[in-house]
Coordinates of C-alpha atoms and ligand atoms in Angstrom, one line a residue:
M1 CA 5.6 147.3 216.3
P2 CA 8.6 147.6 218.4
N3 CA 9.0 150.3 221.0
L4 CA 10.4 153.7 220.1
C5 CA 13.0 155.9 221.7
I6 CA 12.8 159.7 221.0
V7 CA 16.2 161.1 222.0
G8 CA 17.6 164.6 221.6
L9 CA 20.9 164.7 219.6
Q10 CA 22.3 167.9 220.5
W11 CA 22.5 170.0 224.0
G12 CA 18.7 169.4 224.4
D13 CA 15.9 171.8 223.6
E14 CA 15.7 170.2 220.1
G15 CA 11.9 170.0 220.3
K16 CA 11.7 166.4 221.6
G17 CA 8.2 167.3 223.4
K18 CA 6.6 168.0 220.1
I19 CA 7.8 165.3 218.2
V20 CA 6.8 162.8 221.1
D21 CA 3.2 164.4 221.1
Y22 CA 3.2 163.7 217.3
Y23 CA 4.1 160.0 217.5
A24 CA 2.1 159.4 220.9
D25 CA -0.8 158.1 219.0
R26 CA 0.7 154.9 218.0
F27 CA 1.8 154.0 221.4
H28 CA 0.0 152.5 224.5
S29 CA 2.3 154.5 227.2
V30 CA 4.8 157.1 227.0
V31 CA 7.8 156.8 229.5
R32 CA 10.1 159.2 230.9
Y33 CA 13.4 157.6 231.7
N34 CA 15.8 160.3 232.6
G35 CA 16.6 163.7 234.1
G36 CA 13.9 165.5 236.3
S37 CA 12.2 168.8 236.4
N38 CA 15.4 170.3 234.6
A39 CA 13.8 169.3 231.4
G40 CA 10.9 171.5 229.8
H41 CA 9.3 169.9 227.0
T42 CA 6.9 172.2 225.1
I43 CA 3.7 171.4 223.0
V44 CA 2.1 174.1 221.0
I45 CA -1.7 173.2 220.3
G46 CA -3.7 176.2 218.5
K47 CA -3.0 179.1 221.1
R48 CA -2.1 177.1 223.8
T49 CA 1.5 176.1 224.9
Y50 CA 2.0 173.4 227.5
V51 CA 5.6 173.0 229.1
F52 CA 6.0 169.7 230.8
H53 CA 8.9 169.4 233.2
L54 CA 8.1 165.9 234.6
L55 CA 5.1 164.5 233.1
P56 CA 5.5 162.8 229.8
S57 CA 4.7 164.3 226.6
G58 CA 1.9 161.7 225.8
L59 CA -0.4 163.4 228.1
L60 CA -2.3 165.6 225.7
K61 CA -2.9 162.2 223.5
N62 CA -4.5 160.6 226.6
K63 CA -1.8 157.9 226.9
R64 CA -0.7 155.9 230.0
L65 CA 2.3 158.1 231.6
L66 CA 5.2 156.5 233.2
I67 CA 8.0 158.0 235.1
G68 CA 10.8 155.5 235.3
P69 CA 13.2 154.9 238.3
G70 CA 16.0 157.1 236.5
V71 CA 14.0 159.9 236.8
A72 CA 14.6 162.5 239.8
V73 CA 11.3 163.6 241.0
D74 CA 10.2 166.6 242.5
P75 CA 6.9 166.1 244.4
Q76 CA 6.1 169.8 244.4
T77 CA 6.5 170.0 240.6
L78 CA 4.8 166.8 239.9
T79 CA 1.7 168.0 241.7
E80 CA 1.7 171.6 240.0
E81 CA 1.9 169.9 236.7
V82 CA -1.1 167.6 237.5
E83 CA -3.1 170.6 238.9
M84 CA -2.3 172.5 236.0
I85 CA -3.3 169.9 233.5
R86 CA -6.6 169.1 235.5
R87 CA -7.7 172.7 235.3
E88 CA -7.6 172.4 231.6
G89 CA -9.8 169.6 231.5
H90 CA -7.2 166.8 231.1
K91 CA -6.3 163.9 233.3
A92 CA -2.9 162.4 234.0
N93 CA -3.2 158.6 234.0
L94 CA 0.1 158.4 235.7
A95 CA 2.5 156.2 237.8
V96 CA 5.7 157.1 239.1
D97 CA 8.3 154.1 240.1
G98 CA 8.8 153.6 243.6
R99 CA 12.4 153.5 243.2
C100 CA 12.8 157.1 241.9
T101 CA 15.1 159.4 243.4
I102 CA 13.2 162.4 245.2
V103 CA 14.3 166.0 244.8
T104 CA 13.8 167.9 248.1
P105 CA 14.5 171.4 249.2
L106 CA 17.7 170.3 250.5
E107 CA 18.9 169.0 247.0
K108 CA 17.7 172.4 245.5
A109 CA 19.6 174.5 248.0
M110 CA 22.8 172.2 247.3
D111 CA 22.6 172.9 243.7
S112 CA 22.9 176.8 244.1
F113 CA 25.3 176.1 247.0
I114 CA 27.6 174.0 244.4
E115 CA 27.4 176.2 241.8
E116 CA 28.3 179.3 243.9
L117 CA 31.3 177.5 245.1
K118 CA 32.5 177.0 241.7
G119 CA 32.3 180.5 241.0
D120 CA 33.5 181.2 237.3
K121 CA 33.6 177.3 236.7
A122 CA 29.8 177.1 237.7
I123 CA 28.0 174.7 235.2
G124 CA 25.0 176.9 234.7
T125 CA 22.5 174.3 236.0
T126 CA 18.7 174.9 236.2
K127 CA 19.0 174.9 240.1
R128 CA 16.4 172.4 240.2
G129 CA 18.5 169.9 242.4
I130 CA 18.5 167.2 240.0
G131 CA 22.5 166.5 240.1
P132 CA 22.5 166.6 244.0
S133 CA 19.4 164.1 244.0
Y134 CA 21.4 161.7 241.9
A135 CA 24.8 162.3 243.9
M136 CA 22.4 161.7 247.2
R137 CA 21.2 158.3 245.7
A138 CA 24.9 157.2 244.8
L139 CA 25.8 158.2 248.3
R140 CA 22.9 155.9 249.6
L141 CA 21.8 158.9 251.5
T142 CA 18.5 159.7 250.4
P143 CA 15.2 157.5 250.5
R144 CA 13.0 157.2 247.3
A145 CA 9.7 157.6 246.3
G146 CA 8.4 154.2 247.4
D147 CA 9.4 155.2 251.1
L148 CA 7.0 158.1 250.8
A149 CA 4.2 155.9 250.0
R150 CA 5.1 153.4 252.7
G151 CA 5.6 156.0 255.3
T152 CA 9.4 155.1 255.5
F153 CA 10.9 158.3 254.4
D154 CA 13.7 159.1 256.6
L155 CA 15.7 162.0 255.8
S156 CA 17.8 162.0 259.0
S157 CA 21.0 160.9 257.6
A158 CA 20.7 163.3 254.6
L159 CA 19.9 166.0 257.0
K160 CA 23.0 165.3 259.1
F161 CA 25.0 165.5 255.8
Y162 CA 23.6 168.5 254.7
R163 CA 24.1 170.3 258.1
S164 CA 27.9 169.1 257.8
L165 CA 28.1 171.1 254.5
M166 CA 25.9 174.2 254.7
K167 CA 25.6 176.8 257.4
K168 CA 21.8 177.1 256.9
P169 CA 20.0 174.2 255.0
P170 CA 16.5 174.9 254.3
S171 CA 13.8 173.9 257.0
M172 CA 12.1 170.5 256.0
E173 CA 9.1 171.0 258.4
G174 CA 6.0 169.6 256.9
W175 CA 7.7 168.9 253.7
T176 CA 7.4 165.0 254.1
E177 CA 3.7 165.1 254.5
S178 CA 3.1 167.3 251.6
A179 CA 5.5 165.1 249.4
R180 CA 3.6 161.9 250.4
T181 CA 0.2 163.2 249.5
S182 CA 1.7 164.5 246.0
L183 CA 2.7 161.0 245.2
S184 CA -0.3 159.4 247.0
G185 CA -2.1 156.7 244.8
L186 CA 0.9 157.1 242.0
I187 CA 3.4 154.6 243.1
G188 CA 3.8 151.6 240.7
D189 CA 6.8 149.3 239.5
V190 CA 7.4 151.1 235.9
G191 CA 9.7 148.2 234.4
E192 CA 7.3 145.4 235.2
E193 CA 4.4 147.6 233.8
I194 CA 6.3 148.2 230.6
M195 CA 7.3 144.3 230.4
E196 CA 3.5 143.3 230.7
T197 CA 2.4 146.1 228.1
N198 CA 4.9 144.5 225.6
E199 CA 3.9 141.0 226.3
A200 CA 0.2 142.1 225.7
G201 CA 1.3 142.9 222.2
R202 CA 1.3 146.9 223.0
S203 CA 4.3 149.1 222.3
V204 CA 5.5 152.0 224.4
L205 CA 7.3 155.5 223.7
F206 CA 10.5 156.3 225.5
E207 CA 10.9 160.1 225.9
G208 CA 14.5 161.3 226.5
A209 CA 15.4 164.7 228.3
Q210 CA 18.3 166.8 227.5
G211 CA 20.6 165.7 224.7
V212 CA 23.5 163.6 223.9
L213 CA 26.1 166.1 224.4
L214 CA 25.0 166.7 228.0
D215 CA 25.2 163.1 228.9
L216 CA 27.1 162.7 232.1
V217 CA 29.8 160.5 230.8
H218 CA 29.8 160.9 227.2
G219 CA 28.8 164.4 227.0
T220 CA 31.0 167.8 227.4
Y221 CA 31.9 166.7 231.1
P222 CA 32.0 168.6 233.5
Y223 CA 29.4 170.8 231.5
V224 CA 26.9 168.0 231.5
T225 CA 23.7 167.1 233.2
G226 CA 23.6 164.6 236.3
T227 CA 22.1 161.8 234.2
H228 CA 22.6 159.8 231.1
T229 CA 21.0 160.9 228.0
L230 CA 21.9 158.1 225.6
A231 CA 19.3 155.7 224.4
S232 CA 21.2 152.8 225.6
Y233 CA 20.4 154.0 229.2
V234 CA 16.6 153.3 228.6
P235 CA 16.7 149.5 229.5
A236 CA 19.2 149.8 232.3
S237 CA 17.2 152.8 234.0
L238 CA 13.8 150.9 233.4
G239 CA 15.0 147.6 234.3
I240 CA 13.8 145.9 231.1
P241 CA 15.8 143.9 228.5
A242 CA 18.4 145.6 226.4
T243 CA 16.3 144.2 223.3
S244 CA 13.1 146.1 224.5
L245 CA 14.7 149.5 223.4
G246 CA 13.1 149.0 219.9
D247 CA 13.9 151.8 217.4
V248 CA 15.6 155.0 217.9
M249 CA 14.8 158.2 216.7
G250 CA 17.0 161.2 217.0
V251 CA 15.6 164.8 217.2
A252 CA 17.8 167.5 215.8
K253 CA 17.4 171.1 215.2
A254 CA 18.4 172.7 212.2
Y255 CA 20.8 174.8 213.8
A256 CA 22.4 174.6 217.5
T257 CA 21.7 176.0 220.8
R258 CA 23.1 175.5 224.2
V259 CA 21.9 176.7 227.7
G260 CA 24.7 177.2 230.6
E261 CA 28.3 176.9 230.2
G262 CA 30.6 174.8 228.4
P263 CA 32.5 174.4 225.1
F264 CA 30.3 175.3 221.9
P265 CA 32.4 175.0 218.6
T266 CA 29.8 176.4 216.3
E267 CA 28.5 179.3 218.7
I268 CA 27.9 182.6 216.7
H269 CA 27.5 186.2 218.0
G270 CA 25.9 189.4 216.4
K271 CA 23.0 189.6 213.9
V272 CA 22.5 186.2 212.9
E273 CA 22.7 185.1 216.4
S274 CA 19.7 187.6 217.5
L275 CA 17.7 186.7 214.4
I276 CA 17.8 183.2 215.2
R277 CA 16.9 183.7 219.0
E278 CA 14.0 185.9 218.4
T279 CA 12.4 184.0 215.6
G280 CA 13.2 180.8 217.1
R281 CA 12.2 181.9 220.6
E282 CA 15.5 180.4 222.1
Y283 CA 14.7 180.9 226.0
G284 CA 15.0 178.2 228.3
A285 CA 11.5 176.5 228.9
T286 CA 12.5 175.8 232.6
T287 CA 14.6 178.9 233.4
G288 CA 13.7 181.6 230.5
R289 CA 17.3 182.0 230.0
P290 CA 18.6 183.3 226.4
R291 CA 20.0 179.9 224.9
R292 CA 23.6 180.3 223.0
I293 CA 23.2 180.1 219.5
G294 CA 25.3 178.2 216.6
W295 CA 25.4 176.7 213.5
L296 CA 24.3 173.0 212.8
D297 CA 27.4 171.0 214.2
L298 CA 27.5 167.7 211.9
V299 CA 30.7 166.5 213.5
A300 CA 28.8 166.6 217.0
L301 CA 25.7 165.3 215.3
K302 CA 27.4 162.1 213.9
Y303 CA 28.8 161.2 217.1
A304 CA 25.3 161.4 218.7
V305 CA 23.7 159.5 215.7
K306 CA 26.4 156.8 216.0
M307 CA 26.3 156.6 219.8
N308 CA 22.6 156.3 220.0
G309 CA 22.2 153.8 217.1
V310 CA 19.8 156.3 215.6
S311 CA 17.5 154.6 213.0
T312 CA 15.9 157.7 211.7
L313 CA 15.8 161.4 212.4
A314 CA 13.4 164.2 212.9
L315 CA 14.9 167.5 211.8
T316 CA 13.1 170.6 213.6
K317 CA 13.0 174.3 213.2
L318 CA 13.1 174.4 209.3
D319 CA 11.1 177.4 209.5
I320 CA 13.8 179.4 211.1
L321 CA 16.4 178.7 208.3
T322 CA 13.9 180.4 206.1
K323 CA 14.5 183.6 207.8
L324 CA 18.4 183.5 207.3
K325 CA 20.2 185.0 204.4
E326 CA 23.3 182.8 205.1
F327 CA 23.3 179.2 206.0
K328 CA 26.4 177.1 207.0
V329 CA 27.1 173.7 208.6
C330 CA 30.3 172.5 210.4
T331 CA 31.7 169.5 208.6
H332 CA 35.2 169.5 210.4
Y333 CA 37.2 170.6 213.4
D334 CA 40.6 172.2 213.1
V335 CA 42.3 170.8 215.9
D336 CA 45.9 172.5 216.3
G337 CA 45.9 172.7 212.5
T338 CA 44.6 169.2 212.1
E339 CA 41.3 168.7 210.5
T340 CA 39.2 166.1 212.0
A341 CA 35.5 164.9 211.7
E342 CA 35.7 162.7 214.8
F343 CA 34.0 164.4 217.8
S344 CA 35.4 161.9 220.5
R345 CA 38.9 162.9 219.2
A346 CA 38.1 166.5 219.7
L347 CA 36.3 166.1 222.8
P348 CA 39.0 166.6 225.4
Q349 CA 40.2 170.0 223.9
L350 CA 36.7 171.0 222.5
S351 CA 36.8 174.6 223.8
S352 CA 39.5 175.5 221.4
V353 CA 38.8 173.7 218.1
K354 CA 38.0 175.9 215.1
P355 CA 34.8 175.0 213.3
V356 CA 35.4 174.4 209.4
Y357 CA 32.4 175.6 207.7
L358 CA 30.4 174.6 204.4
D359 CA 28.3 177.5 202.9
L360 CA 25.0 175.6 201.9
P361 CA 22.6 177.4 199.5
P362 CA 20.3 179.6 202.1
L363 CA 16.8 178.7 202.4
Y364 CA 15.5 182.3 202.7
G365 CA 12.2 182.7 201.8
A366 CA 11.6 179.0 200.9
E367 CA 8.0 178.0 200.8
L368 CA 7.2 175.6 203.5
T369 CA 4.4 173.4 203.1
T370 CA 3.6 170.2 205.2
A371 CA 2.2 168.5 202.2
R372 CA 5.5 168.2 200.3
L373 CA 8.7 169.5 200.7
H374 CA 10.0 172.1 198.0
R375 CA 13.2 171.6 196.2
P376 CA 15.5 173.6 198.2
V377 CA 14.4 172.2 201.5
E378 CA 14.3 168.8 200.2
K379 CA 17.9 169.1 199.0
F380 CA 19.0 170.3 202.2
V381 CA 17.3 167.3 203.8
E382 CA 18.8 165.0 201.3
Y383 CA 22.6 166.4 202.0
L384 CA 21.8 165.6 205.8
E385 CA 20.7 162.2 205.0
D386 CA 23.7 161.7 203.0
E387 CA 26.0 162.8 205.7
M388 CA 24.4 161.1 208.5
K389 CA 23.7 158.1 206.8
V390 CA 20.1 157.9 208.3
S391 CA 16.8 158.8 206.8
V392 CA 14.9 161.9 207.8
S393 CA 11.3 160.8 208.5
I394 CA 10.0 163.9 210.2
V395 CA 10.5 167.7 209.4
S396 CA 8.9 170.2 211.6
M397 CA 8.5 173.7 210.2
G398 CA 6.8 175.3 213.0
E399 CA 5.9 175.0 216.7
E400 CA 2.5 173.9 216.2
R401 CA 1.5 170.2 216.3
T402 CA 0.2 170.5 212.8
A403 CA 3.1 172.1 211.3
T404 CA 4.9 168.8 210.7
H405 CA 5.8 167.1 207.5
R406 CA 6.0 163.3 207.4
R407 CA 8.6 162.3 205.0
V408 CA 8.3 158.6 205.0
T409 CA 5.3 156.6 205.5
D410 CA 6.5 154.5 208.6
Ligands
LIG501 P1 12.5 169.7 224.1 O1 13.1 169.9 225.6 O2 13.4 169.2 223.2 O3 11.1 169.4 224.1 O4 12.6 171.3 223.4 P2 11.9 172.6 224.2 O5 10.4 172.5 224.3 O6 12.6 173.0 225.2 O7 12.4 173.6 222.8 C1 11.8 173.6 221.7 C2 11.1 174.8 221.5 O8 10.9 174.7 220.1 C3 9.6 174.8 222.1 O9 9.1 176.1 222.1 C4 8.8 174.1 220.7 O10 7.6 174.8 220.7 C5 9.7 174.9 219.5 N1 9.4 174.0 218.4 C6 9.6 172.7 217.9 N2 9.5 172.4 216.8 C7 9.4 173.5 216.1 C8 9.7 174.1 214.8 O11 9.6 173.4 213.9 N3 9.6 175.2 214.5 C9 9.6 176.3 215.5 N4 9.5 177.7 215.2 N5 9.5 175.9 216.9 C10 9.7 174.5 217.1

């Protein structure tokens, strides 16, 4: 069986955590390859809700968990998560790549500092220090996870840099020792391990963070995250052959949400917005901020499907549509009087495009059962398959692990 990459196709928060947890059974390892503790992947089992910021979502299936070199690791968050899990009676069988960039209190302070500096042009980051941590790596100013383990973690250049920019950088006293303890015994070579796992005939699942439209280069720059979110980043970030990527499953919500600032063509305001936010519990898993709400944007979704080479889709939050008496999808944008369905063409002026909607039959009150899709729901799913030219293999109809319909036997 090939490896599988599960990637978010919108602005993040598509429900990747649930889908990764659902699929993890079939894989030997689950690997985080991008982002950091700015992610918040949620898994609901019975009455218990788990939110993972750094630990891969295969944890509750007792999988080998790998944090690849493309991830920005905050040692304190990692320890908190490992301890939370231990208290619940789970064990994290975890390795963190020695090349991971590390988030210190300095990067978190820098995150807030830059947001303040930008004033009304602030991005609305989670202030977890992820962007600054990647920037420090690009500037070759910060040591890495392996340096902590080897005792060669030298922050002197970074400190000089921060002192030249900020009046009062946070104190770093005692930080290195505690970070070293956090990562003690966890450092590994994740790329090498994945290749060995594959050579032994076992497959791995790559778990994406954030969403395609937040990609540092291909998203809605500058309102993007500090890393790449595309599936094609998997091999480069992990240091494995491009051919090891395997299949790509894209996760999309049946409507759209966005946290933070930036263009959002299908954003809605009013009663439907509040209804979706409250029934869909659209509040950030990391910051608790209310998510902005919009209709499903097929123009953006097609872009995401195409760029990721998505082979199959997981559609989430269908249950929320059954609470809505109206249901629209955006099929085109009006760009200065000209209609286009090409997201990349509209991208430079995305904040001024007007969405062109198609009203679809509402799914209000539609019966949802995991055994089979009833006709109105099936019709919508078929419509989406026709538009996207890929199959929908999973339909999620509730936050619970069990509220999942598998459409194709794969
Ligand atoms: P992720 O970062 O992509 O994993 O997404 P989040 O965990 O931030 O947000 C998704 C939220 O939607 C979580 O609270 C999930 O428990 C929840 N969720 C996932 N799938 C469904 C679904 O089909 N229906 C409902 N109602 N909630 C879902």
